Amino acid sequence: MTARTPADVLAESRRQASLLKRQRVLDTVRRMLDDGEPISFAAVARAAKVSTWLVYAEGIREHVQAAIQRQEQAPVTEAAQGRRASPASLHTDLAMAREEIKELRTERDQLRAAMRQHLGHQLDQISNRKLTERITELTEANRKLEHELAQLRPLTDHIQELERDLAAARMSLRQMIRDGNQHNLED
């Protein structure tokens, strides 16, 4: 039996939490259908106290869409029987949404601060001496390459001159062969 690493424990914990949240969303959809509450992705997310992206996730989205379609197909008389949201309910939903936004902003700010601290720590670990040495190495390598390129330029010019001479010689040879063939045909 292999020992579980902290990463394995964390991954298993996240899987369990995800499964619980998904089940909570499905239970919320069923309850909302039974209570005749209007169903939308945002309303389900708010009622289940999960993020909106989760209700759009594969495996959940289909259930929410089916519930929305089921409500749309319900007779109009049900809506007229007092199944509309009351102002108090709407105020409660608004208060819950505001609270969720406040929590998300706090979480975002904490994550930003942690990221800044982590990046700062990484930058502190890179010493200026190592960076200076690396810049010096790259500058020296660049100088060597520029020197080699400068030495190759005359050779490039010479190669181009030789290629022109070769092309001229080939053209001359073709002309000589044509003249020779013309002379042989006349004989």
Coordinates of N, CA, C and O in Angstrom, one line a residue:
M1 N 0.8 -1.2 0.0 CA 0.0 0.0 0.0 C 0.9 1.2 0.0 O 1.8 1.3 0.8
T2 N 0.6 2.1 -0.9 CA 1.4 3.4 -1.0 C 0.9 4.4 0.0 O -0.3 4.5 0.2
A3 N 1.8 5.2 0.5 CA 1.4 6.3 1.4 C 0.7 7.4 0.6 O 1.2 7.7 -0.5
R4 N -0.3 8.0 1.1 CA -0.9 9.1 0.4 C -0.2 10.4 0.7 O 0.2 10.7 1.8
T5 N 0.1 11.1 -0.4 CA 0.8 12.4 -0.2 C -0.2 13.5 0.1 O -1.4 13.3 0.0
P6 N 0.3 14.6 0.6 CA -0.7 15.7 0.9 C -1.5 16.1 -0.3 O -2.6 16.5 -0.2
A7 N -0.8 16.0 -1.5 CA -1.5 16.4 -2.7 C -2.7 15.4 -3.0 O -3.8 15.9 -3.4
D8 N -2.5 14.1 -2.7 CA -3.6 13.2 -2.9 C -4.7 13.4 -1.9 O -5.9 13.4 -2.3
V9 N -4.4 13.8 -0.7 CA -5.4 14.1 0.3 C -6.2 15.3 -0.1 O -7.4 15.3 0.0
L10 N -5.5 16.3 -0.5 CA -6.1 17.5 -1.0 C -7.0 17.3 -2.2 O -8.2 17.8 -2.2
A11 N -6.5 16.5 -3.2 CA -7.3 16.2 -4.3 C -8.6 15.4 -4.0 O -9.7 15.7 -4.5
E12 N -8.5 14.5 -3.0 CA -9.6 13.7 -2.6 C -10.6 14.6 -1.9 O -11.8 14.5 -2.1
S13 N -10.1 15.5 -1.1 CA -11.0 16.4 -0.3 C -11.8 17.3 -1.3 O -13.0 17.5 -1.1
R14 N -11.1 17.8 -2.3 CA -11.7 18.6 -3.3 C -12.8 17.8 -4.1 O -13.8 18.4 -4.5
R15 N -12.5 16.6 -4.5 CA -13.5 15.8 -5.2 C -14.7 15.6 -4.3 O -15.9 15.7 -4.8
Q16 N -14.5 15.3 -3.0 CA -15.7 15.1 -2.1 C -16.5 16.4 -2.0 O -17.7 16.4 -2.1
A17 N -15.8 17.5 -1.9 CA -16.5 18.8 -1.8 C -17.3 19.1 -3.0 O -18.4 19.6 -3.0
S18 N -16.7 18.8 -4.2 CA -17.3 19.0 -5.5 C -18.6 18.1 -5.6 O -19.7 18.6 -6.0
L19 N -18.5 16.9 -5.2 CA -19.6 16.0 -5.2 C -20.8 16.5 -4.3 O -21.9 16.5 -4.7
L20 N -20.4 17.0 -3.1 CA -21.4 17.5 -2.2 C -22.1 18.7 -2.8 O -23.3 18.9 -2.7
K21 N -21.3 19.6 -3.4 CA -21.9 20.8 -4.0 C -22.8 20.5 -5.1 O -23.9 21.0 -5.3
R22 N -22.4 19.5 -6.0 CA -23.2 19.1 -7.1 C -24.6 18.5 -6.6 O -25.6 18.8 -7.2
Q23 N -24.5 17.7 -5.5 CA -25.7 17.1 -5.0 C -26.6 18.2 -4.4 O -27.8 18.1 -4.6
R24 N -26.0 19.2 -3.8 CA -26.8 20.3 -3.2 C -27.5 21.0 -4.3 O -28.7 21.4 -4.2
V25 N -26.8 21.2 -5.5 CA -27.5 21.9 -6.6 C -28.7 21.1 -7.1 O -29.8 21.6 -7.3
L26 N -28.5 19.8 -7.2 CA -29.6 18.9 -7.7 C -30.8 18.9 -6.8 O -31.9 19.0 -7.2
D27 N -30.4 18.9 -5.5 CA -31.5 18.9 -4.5 C -32.2 20.3 -4.5 O -33.5 20.3 -4.4
T28 N -31.5 21.3 -4.7 CA -32.1 22.7 -4.8 C -33.0 22.8 -6.0 O -34.1 23.3 -5.9
V29 N -32.6 22.2 -7.1 CA -33.4 22.3 -8.3 C -34.8 21.5 -8.1 O -35.8 22.0 -8.4
R30 N -34.7 20.3 -7.4 CA -35.9 19.6 -7.1 C -36.8 20.4 -6.2 O -38.0 20.4 -6.4
R31 N -36.2 21.0 -5.2 CA -37.0 21.7 -4.2 C -37.7 22.9 -4.9 O -38.9 23.2 -4.6
M32 N -36.9 23.6 -5.7 CA -37.5 24.8 -6.4 C -38.6 24.4 -7.3 O -39.6 25.1 -7.4
L33 N -38.5 23.2 -8.0 CA -39.6 22.7 -8.8 C -40.8 22.4 -8.0 O -41.9 22.8 -8.3
D34 N -40.6 21.7 -6.8 CA -41.7 21.3 -6.0 C -42.4 22.6 -5.4 O -43.6 22.6 -5.2
D35 N -41.6 23.6 -5.0 CA -42.2 24.8 -4.5 C -42.7 25.8 -5.5 O -43.3 26.8 -5.2
G36 N -42.5 25.5 -6.8 CA -42.9 26.4 -7.8 C -42.2 27.7 -7.9 O -42.7 28.6 -8.5
E37 N -40.9 27.7 -7.4 CA -40.1 28.9 -7.5 C -39.6 29.0 -8.9 O -39.3 28.0 -9.6
P38 N -39.5 30.2 -9.5 CA -38.9 30.4 -10.8 C -37.5 29.9 -10.8 O -36.7 30.3 -10.0
I39 N -37.2 29.1 -11.8 CA -35.8 28.5 -11.9 C -35.0 29.2 -13.0 O -35.5 29.4 -14.2
S40 N -33.8 29.7 -12.7 CA -32.9 30.2 -13.6 C -31.5 29.7 -13.1 O -31.4 29.3 -11.9
F41 N -30.5 29.8 -13.9 CA -29.2 29.4 -13.5 C -28.7 30.2 -12.3 O -28.2 29.6 -11.3
A42 N -28.9 31.5 -12.3 CA -28.5 32.4 -11.2 C -29.3 32.1 -9.9 O -28.7 32.0 -8.8
A43 N -30.6 31.8 -10.1 CA -31.4 31.6 -8.9 C -31.0 30.3 -8.3 O -31.0 30.2 -7.0
V44 N -30.7 29.3 -9.1 CA -30.3 28.0 -8.5 C -29.0 28.1 -7.8 O -28.8 27.6 -6.7
A45 N -28.0 28.9 -8.4 CA -26.7 29.1 -7.8 C -26.9 29.8 -6.4 O -26.2 29.4 -5.4
R46 N -27.7 30.8 -6.4 CA -28.0 31.6 -5.2 C -28.6 30.7 -4.1 O -28.2 30.7 -3.0
A47 N -29.6 29.9 -4.5 CA -30.3 29.1 -3.5 C -29.4 28.0 -3.0 O -29.5 27.6 -1.8
A48 N -28.6 27.4 -3.8 CA -27.7 26.3 -3.4 C -26.4 26.8 -2.8 O -25.6 26.1 -2.3
K49 N -26.2 28.2 -2.8 CA -25.0 28.8 -2.3 C -23.8 28.2 -2.9 O -22.8 27.8 -2.2
V50 N -23.8 28.2 -4.2 CA -22.6 27.8 -5.0 C -22.3 28.8 -6.1 O -23.1 29.7 -6.3
S51 N -21.2 28.7 -6.7 CA -20.8 29.7 -7.7 C -21.7 29.4 -9.0 O -22.1 28.3 -9.2
T52 N -21.9 30.4 -9.8 CA -22.7 30.3 -11.0 C -22.1 29.4 -12.0 O -22.8 28.6 -12.7
W53 N -20.8 29.3 -12.1 CA -20.1 28.4 -13.1 C -20.5 27.0 -12.8 O -20.5 26.2 -13.7
L54 N -20.7 26.6 -11.5 CA -21.0 25.2 -11.2 C -22.3 24.8 -11.8 O -22.5 23.7 -12.3
V55 N -23.3 25.7 -11.8 CA -24.6 25.3 -12.4 C -24.6 25.2 -13.9 O -25.5 24.6 -14.5
Y56 N -23.5 25.8 -14.5 CA -23.3 25.6 -15.9 C -22.4 24.5 -16.3 O -22.2 24.1 -17.4
A57 N -21.9 23.8 -15.3 CA -20.9 22.7 -15.5 C -21.7 21.5 -16.1 O -22.9 21.3 -15.8
E58 N -21.0 20.7 -16.9 CA -21.5 19.5 -17.5 C -22.0 18.6 -16.4 O -21.4 18.4 -15.4
G59 N -23.2 18.0 -16.6 CA -23.8 17.1 -15.6 C -24.8 17.8 -14.7 O -25.7 17.2 -14.1
I60 N -24.7 19.1 -14.5 CA -25.6 19.9 -13.7 C -26.4 20.8 -14.7 O -27.7 20.9 -14.5
R61 N -25.8 21.4 -15.7 CA -26.5 22.3 -16.6 C -27.7 21.6 -17.2 O -28.8 22.2 -17.3
E62 N -27.6 20.3 -17.6 CA -28.7 19.6 -18.2 C -29.9 19.5 -17.2 O -31.1 19.7 -17.7
H63 N -29.7 19.3 -15.9 CA -30.8 19.2 -15.0 C -31.5 20.6 -14.8 O -32.7 20.7 -14.7
V64 N -30.7 21.6 -14.8 CA -31.2 23.0 -14.6 C -32.0 23.3 -15.9 O -33.2 23.9 -15.8
Q65 N -31.5 23.1 -17.0 CA -32.2 23.3 -18.3 C -33.5 22.6 -18.4 O -34.6 23.1 -18.8
A66 N -33.5 21.3 -17.9 CA -34.7 20.5 -18.0 C -35.8 21.1 -17.0 O -37.0 21.1 -17.4
A67 N -35.3 21.5 -15.9 CA -36.3 22.1 -14.9 C -36.9 23.4 -15.5 O -38.1 23.7 -15.3
I68 N -36.0 24.2 -16.1 CA -36.5 25.5 -16.7 C -37.6 25.2 -17.8 O -38.6 25.8 -17.9
Q69 N -37.3 24.2 -18.6 CA -38.2 23.8 -19.7 C -39.5 23.2 -19.1 O -40.6 23.5 -19.6
R70 N -39.4 22.5 -18.0 CA -40.6 21.9 -17.4 C -41.5 23.1 -16.9 O -42.7 23.0 -17.0
Q71 N -40.8 24.1 -16.3 CA -41.6 25.2 -15.8 C -42.2 26.0 -16.9 O -43.4 26.5 -16.8
E72 N -41.5 26.1 -18.0 CA -42.1 26.8 -19.2 C -43.3 26.1 -19.8 O -44.2 26.8 -20.3
Q73 N -43.3 24.8 -19.7 CA -44.4 24.0 -20.2 C -45.5 23.9 -19.3 O -46.6 23.4 -19.6
A74 N -45.4 24.3 -18.0 CA -46.4 24.2 -17.0 C -47.6 25.1 -17.4 O -47.4 26.2 -18.0
P75 N -48.8 24.8 -17.1 CA -50.0 25.6 -17.5 C -49.8 27.0 -16.9 O -49.3 27.2 -15.8
V76 N -50.4 28.0 -17.6 CA -50.3 29.4 -17.2 C -51.1 29.6 -15.9 O -50.8 30.5 -15.1
T77 N -52.1 28.7 -15.6 CA -52.9 28.9 -14.4 C -52.1 28.8 -13.1 O -52.4 29.4 -12.2
E78 N -51.1 28.0 -13.1 CA -50.2 27.8 -11.9 C -49.6 29.2 -11.6 O -49.5 29.5 -10.4
A79 N -49.2 29.9 -12.6 CA -48.5 31.2 -12.3 C -49.6 32.2 -11.7 O -49.3 33.0 -10.9
A80 N -50.8 32.1 -12.1 CA -51.8 33.0 -11.7 C -52.3 32.6 -10.3 O -53.0 33.4 -9.7
Q81 N -52.0 31.5 -9.7 CA -52.4 31.0 -8.4 C -51.5 31.5 -7.3 O -51.4 30.9 -6.3
G82 N -50.8 32.6 -7.5 CA -50.0 33.2 -6.4 C -48.7 32.6 -6.3 O -48.1 32.6 -5.2
R83 N -48.1 32.0 -7.3 CA -46.8 31.5 -7.3 C -45.7 32.4 -7.7 O -44.7 32.0 -8.2
R84 N -46.0 33.7 -7.7 CA -45.0 34.7 -8.0 C -44.2 35.1 -6.8 O -44.7 34.9 -5.7
A85 N -43.1 35.6 -7.0 CA -42.2 36.0 -5.9 C -42.7 37.2 -5.3 O -43.1 38.2 -5.9
S86 N -42.8 37.2 -3.9 CA -43.2 38.3 -3.2 C -42.1 39.4 -3.1 O -40.9 39.0 -3.3
P87 N -42.4 40.6 -2.8 CA -41.4 41.6 -2.6 C -40.4 41.3 -1.6 O -39.2 41.5 -1.7
A88 N -40.9 40.6 -0.5 CA -40.0 40.2 0.6 C -39.0 39.2 0.1 O -37.8 39.2 0.4
S89 N -39.5 38.3 -0.7 CA -38.6 37.2 -1.3 C -37.6 37.8 -2.2 O -36.4 37.5 -2.2
L90 N -38.0 38.8 -3.0 CA -37.1 39.5 -3.9 C -36.0 40.3 -3.1 O -34.8 40.2 -3.5
H91 N -36.4 40.9 -2.0 CA -35.5 41.6 -1.2 C -34.5 40.6 -0.5 O -33.3 40.9 -0.4
T92 N -35.0 39.5 -0.2 CA -34.1 38.4 0.4 C -33.1 38.0 -0.6 O -31.9 37.8 -0.3
D93 N -33.6 37.7 -1.8 CA -32.7 37.3 -2.9 C -31.6 38.4 -3.2 O -30.4 38.1 -3.3
L94 N -32.0 39.6 -3.2 CA -31.1 40.7 -3.4 C -30.1 40.8 -2.3 O -28.9 40.9 -2.5
A95 N -30.5 40.6 -1.0 CA -29.6 40.7 0.1 C -28.6 39.5 0.0 O -27.4 39.7 0.3
M96 N -29.1 38.3 -0.4 CA -28.2 37.2 -0.5 C -27.2 37.4 -1.6 O -26.0 37.1 -1.5
A97 N -27.6 38.0 -2.7 CA -26.7 38.2 -3.8 C -25.7 39.2 -3.4 O -24.5 39.1 -3.7
R98 N -26.1 40.3 -2.7 CA -25.1 41.3 -2.2 C -24.1 40.6 -1.3 O -22.9 40.9 -1.3
E99 N -24.6 39.8 -0.4 CA -23.7 39.1 0.6 C -22.7 38.2 -0.2 O -21.5 38.2 0.1
E100 N -23.2 37.5 -1.2 CA -22.3 36.6 -2.0 C -21.3 37.5 -2.7 O -20.1 37.1 -2.8
I101 N -21.7 38.6 -3.3 CA -20.7 39.5 -4.0 C -19.7 40.0 -3.0 O -18.5 40.0 -3.3
K102 N -20.1 40.3 -1.8 CA -19.2 40.8 -0.8 C -18.1 39.7 -0.4 O -16.9 39.9 -0.4
E103 N -18.6 38.5 -0.3 CA -17.7 37.3 0.0 C -16.8 37.1 -1.1 O -15.6 36.8 -0.9
L104 N -17.3 37.1 -2.4 CA -16.4 36.9 -3.5 C -15.4 38.0 -3.6 O -14.2 37.7 -4.0
R105 N -15.7 39.2 -3.4 CA -14.7 40.3 -3.4 C -13.7 40.1 -2.4 O -12.5 40.3 -2.6
T106 N -14.1 39.7 -1.2 CA -13.1 39.4 -0.1 C -12.2 38.3 -0.5 O -10.9 38.4 -0.3
E107 N -12.7 37.2 -1.1 CA -11.9 36.1 -1.5 C -10.9 36.6 -2.6 O -9.8 36.2 -2.6
R108 N -11.4 37.4 -3.6 CA -10.6 37.9 -4.6 C -9.4 38.7 -4.1 O -8.3 38.5 -4.5
D109 N -9.7 39.5 -3.1 CA -8.7 40.4 -2.5 C -7.6 39.5 -1.8 O -6.4 39.8 -1.9
Q110 N -8.1 38.5 -1.1 CA -7.2 37.6 -0.4 C -6.3 36.9 -1.4 O -5.1 36.7 -1.2
L111 N -6.9 36.4 -2.5 CA -6.1 35.7 -3.5 C -5.1 36.6 -4.2 O -3.9 36.2 -4.4
R112 N -5.5 37.9 -4.4 CA -4.5 38.8 -5.0 C -3.4 39.1 -4.1 O -2.2 39.1 -4.5
A113 N -3.7 39.3 -2.8 CA -2.6 39.5 -1.8 C -1.7 38.3 -1.7 O -0.4 38.5 -1.7
A114 N -2.2 37.1 -1.7 CA -1.4 35.9 -1.7 C -0.5 35.8 -2.9 O 0.7 35.4 -2.8
M115 N -1.1 36.1 -4.1 CA -0.3 36.0 -5.3 C 0.8 37.1 -5.3 O 1.9 36.8 -5.7
R116 N 0.5 38.3 -4.9 CA 1.6 39.3 -4.8 C 2.7 38.9 -3.9 O 3.9 39.1 -4.2
Q117 N 2.3 38.3 -2.7 CA 3.3 37.9 -1.8 C 4.2 36.8 -2.4 O 5.4 36.7 -2.3
H118 N 3.5 35.8 -3.1 CA 4.2 34.7 -3.7 C 5.2 35.2 -4.8 O 6.3 34.8 -4.9
L119 N 4.7 36.1 -5.6 CA 5.6 36.7 -6.7 C 6.7 37.5 -6.1 O 7.9 37.4 -6.6
G120 N 6.5 38.2 -5.1 CA 7.5 39.0 -4.4 C 8.6 38.0 -3.8 O 9.8 38.3 -3.9
H121 N 8.1 36.9 -3.2 CA 9.0 36.0 -2.7 C 9.9 35.3 -3.8 O 11.1 35.2 -3.6
Q122 N 9.3 35.0 -4.9 CA 10.1 34.5 -6.0 C 11.1 35.5 -6.6 O 12.2 35.1 -6.9
L123 N 10.7 36.7 -6.7 CA 11.6 37.8 -7.1 C 12.8 37.9 -6.2 O 13.9 38.2 -6.6
D124 N 12.5 37.9 -4.9 CA 13.6 38.0 -3.9 C 14.6 36.9 -4.0 O 15.7 37.1 -3.7
Q125 N 14.1 35.7 -4.4 CA 15.0 34.5 -4.5 C 16.0 34.7 -5.6 O 17.1 34.0 -5.6
I126 N 15.7 35.4 -6.6 CA 16.6 35.6 -7.8 C 17.5 36.7 -7.4 O 17.1 37.8 -7.2
S127 N 18.8 36.4 -7.2 CA 19.7 37.4 -6.8 C 20.2 38.3 -8.0 O 20.2 37.8 -9.1
N128 N 20.5 39.5 -7.7 CA 21.0 40.4 -8.7 C 22.3 40.0 -9.3 O 22.5 40.2 -10.5
R129 N 23.1 39.3 -8.5 CA 24.4 38.8 -9.0 C 24.2 37.8 -10.1 O 24.9 37.9 -11.2
K130 N 23.3 36.9 -9.9 CA 23.0 35.9 -11.0 C 22.5 36.5 -12.2 O 22.9 36.2 -13.3
L131 N 21.6 37.5 -12.1 CA 21.1 38.2 -13.3 C 22.2 39.0 -14.0 O 22.3 38.9 -15.2
T132 N 23.1 39.6 -13.2 CA 24.2 40.4 -13.8 C 25.2 39.4 -14.6 O 25.6 39.7 -15.7
E133 N 25.4 38.3 -14.0 CA 26.3 37.3 -14.6 C 25.7 36.8 -15.9 O 26.4 36.6 -16.9
R134 N 24.4 36.5 -15.9 CA 23.7 36.0 -17.1 C 23.7 37.1 -18.2 O 23.9 36.7 -19.4
I135 N 23.5 38.3 -17.8 CA 23.5 39.4 -18.8 C 24.9 39.5 -19.4 O 25.0 39.7 -20.7
T136 N 26.0 39.4 -18.6 CA 27.3 39.4 -19.1 C 27.6 38.3 -20.1 O 28.2 38.5 -21.1
E137 N 27.1 37.1 -19.7 CA 27.3 35.9 -20.6 C 26.6 36.1 -21.9 O 27.2 35.9 -23.0
L138 N 25.4 36.6 -21.9 CA 24.6 36.8 -23.1 C 25.3 37.9 -24.0 O 25.3 37.8 -25.2
T139 N 25.8 39.0 -23.3 CA 26.4 40.1 -24.1 C 27.7 39.6 -24.8 O 27.9 39.9 -25.9
E140 N 28.5 38.8 -24.1 CA 29.7 38.2 -24.6 C 29.4 37.3 -25.8 O 30.0 37.3 -26.8
A141 N 28.4 36.4 -25.6 CA 28.0 35.5 -26.7 C 27.5 36.3 -27.9 O 27.8 36.0 -29.1
N142 N 26.8 37.4 -27.7 CA 26.3 38.3 -28.8 C 27.5 38.9 -29.5 O 27.5 38.9 -30.8
R143 N 28.5 39.3 -28.8 CA 29.7 39.9 -29.4 C 30.4 38.9 -30.3 O 30.9 39.2 -31.4
K144 N 30.6 37.7 -29.8 CA 31.2 36.6 -30.6 C 30.5 36.3 -31.9 O 31.1 36.2 -32.9
L145 N 29.1 36.3 -31.8 CA 28.3 36.0 -33.0 C 28.4 37.1 -34.0 O 28.5 36.9 -35.2
E146 N 28.5 38.4 -33.5 CA 28.6 39.5 -34.4 C 30.0 39.5 -35.1 O 30.1 39.8 -36.3
H147 N 31.0 39.1 -34.3 CA 32.4 39.0 -34.9 C 32.4 37.9 -36.0 O 33.0 38.1 -37.1
E148 N 31.8 36.8 -35.7 CA 31.8 35.7 -36.7 C 31.0 36.1 -37.9 O 31.4 35.8 -39.0
L149 N 29.9 36.8 -37.7 CA 29.1 37.3 -38.9 C 29.9 38.2 -39.7 O 29.9 38.2 -40.9
A150 N 30.7 39.1 -39.1 CA 31.5 40.1 -39.8 C 32.6 39.3 -40.6 O 32.9 39.8 -41.7
Q151 N 33.1 38.3 -40.1 CA 34.1 37.5 -40.8 C 33.5 36.7 -42.0 O 34.1 36.5 -43.0
L152 N 32.2 36.4 -41.9 CA 31.6 35.6 -43.0 C 31.1 36.5 -44.1 O 30.8 36.0 -45.2
R153 N 30.9 37.8 -43.9 CA 30.4 38.6 -44.9 C 31.2 38.7 -46.2 O 30.7 38.6 -47.3
P154 N 32.6 38.8 -46.1 CA 33.4 38.7 -47.3 C 33.3 37.4 -48.0 O 33.3 37.3 -49.3
L155 N 33.1 36.3 -47.3 CA 32.9 35.0 -47.9 C 31.6 35.0 -48.7 O 31.6 34.4 -49.8
T156 N 30.6 35.6 -48.1 CA 29.3 35.6 -48.8 C 29.4 36.3 -50.1 O 28.9 35.9 -51.1
D157 N 30.1 37.5 -50.1 CA 30.3 38.2 -51.3 C 31.1 37.4 -52.4 O 30.7 37.4 -53.5
H158 N 32.1 36.7 -51.9 CA 32.9 35.8 -52.8 C 32.1 34.7 -53.4 O 32.2 34.4 -54.6
I159 N 31.2 34.1 -52.5 CA 30.4 33.0 -53.0 C 29.4 33.5 -54.1 O 29.2 32.9 -55.1
Q160 N 28.8 34.7 -53.9 CA 27.9 35.3 -54.9 C 28.7 35.5 -56.2 O 28.1 35.3 -57.3
E161 N 29.9 36.0 -56.1 CA 30.7 36.2 -57.3 C 31.0 34.9 -58.1 O 30.8 34.8 -59.3
L162 N 31.3 33.9 -57.3 CA 31.5 32.6 -57.9 C 30.3 32.0 -58.5 O 30.3 31.4 -59.6
E163 N 29.1 32.2 -57.9 CA 27.9 31.7 -58.4 C 27.6 32.4 -59.8 O 27.1 31.8 -60.7
R164 N 27.9 33.7 -59.8 CA 27.6 34.5 -61.1 C 28.6 33.9 -62.2 O 28.2 33.7 -63.3
D165 N 29.9 33.7 -61.8 CA 30.8 33.1 -62.8 C 30.3 31.7 -63.3 O 30.4 31.4 -64.5
L166 N 29.8 30.9 -62.3 CA 29.4 29.6 -62.7 C 28.2 29.7 -63.6 O 28.1 28.9 -64.6
A167 N 27.3 30.6 -63.3 CA 26.1 30.7 -64.2 C 26.5 31.2 -65.6 O 26.0 30.7 -66.6
A168 N 27.5 32.1 -65.7 CA 28.0 32.5 -67.0 C 28.7 31.4 -67.7 O 28.5 31.2 -68.9
A169 N 29.5 30.6 -67.0 CA 30.1 29.4 -67.6 C 29.1 28.4 -68.1 O 29.3 27.9 -69.2
R170 N 28.1 28.2 -67.4 CA 27.0 27.2 -67.8 C 26.3 27.8 -69.1 O 26.1 27.0 -70.0
M171 N 26.0 29.0 -69.1 CA 25.4 29.6 -70.3 C 26.3 29.5 -71.5 O 25.9 29.2 -72.6
S172 N 27.6 29.8 -71.3 CA 28.6 29.7 -72.4 C 28.6 28.2 -72.9 O 28.7 28.0 -74.1
L173 N 28.7 27.3 -72.0 CA 28.7 25.9 -72.3 C 27.5 25.5 -73.1 O 27.6 24.7 -74.1
R174 N 26.3 25.9 -72.7 CA 25.1 25.6 -73.4 C 25.1 26.1 -74.9 O 24.7 25.5 -75.8
Q175 N 25.6 27.3 -75.0 CA 25.8 28.0 -76.3 C 26.7 27.2 -77.2 O 26.5 26.9 -78.3
M176 N 27.8 26.7 -76.6 CA 28.8 25.9 -77.3 C 28.2 24.6 -77.8 O 28.4 24.1 -78.9
I177 N 27.4 24.0 -76.9 CA 26.8 22.7 -77.2 C 25.8 22.9 -78.3 O 25.7 22.1 -79.3
R178 N 25.0 24.0 -78.3 CA 24.0 24.3 -79.4 C 24.7 24.5 -80.7 O 24.3 24.0 -81.7
D179 N 25.8 25.3 -80.6 CA 26.6 25.6 -81.8 C 27.1 24.3 -82.4 O 27.1 24.0 -83.6
G180 N 27.7 23.4 -81.5 CA 28.2 22.1 -81.9 C 27.1 21.2 -82.5 O 27.4 20.6 -83.5
N181 N 26.0 21.2 -81.9 CA 24.9 20.4 -82.5 C 24.4 21.0 -83.8 O 24.1 20.2 -84.7
Q182 N 24.4 22.2 -83.9 CA 24.0 22.9 -85.2 C 25.0 22.6 -86.3 O 24.6 22.3 -87.4
H183 N 26.2 22.6 -85.9 CA 27.3 22.3 -86.9 C 27.2 20.8 -87.3 O 27.4 20.5 -88.5
N184 N 26.9 19.9 -86.4 CA 26.8 18.5 -86.7 C 25.6 18.2 -87.6 O 25.6 17.3 -88.4
L185 N 24.5 18.9 -87.4 CA 23.3 18.7 -88.2 C 23.5 19.2 -89.6 O 23.0 18.7 -90.6
E186 N 24.3 20.2 -89.8 CA 24.6 20.8 -91.1 C 25.5 19.8 -91.9 O 25.5 19.8 -93.1
D187 N 26.3 19.0 -91.3 CA 27.3 18.1 -91.9 C 26.6 16.9 -92.5 O 25.9 16.2 -92.7

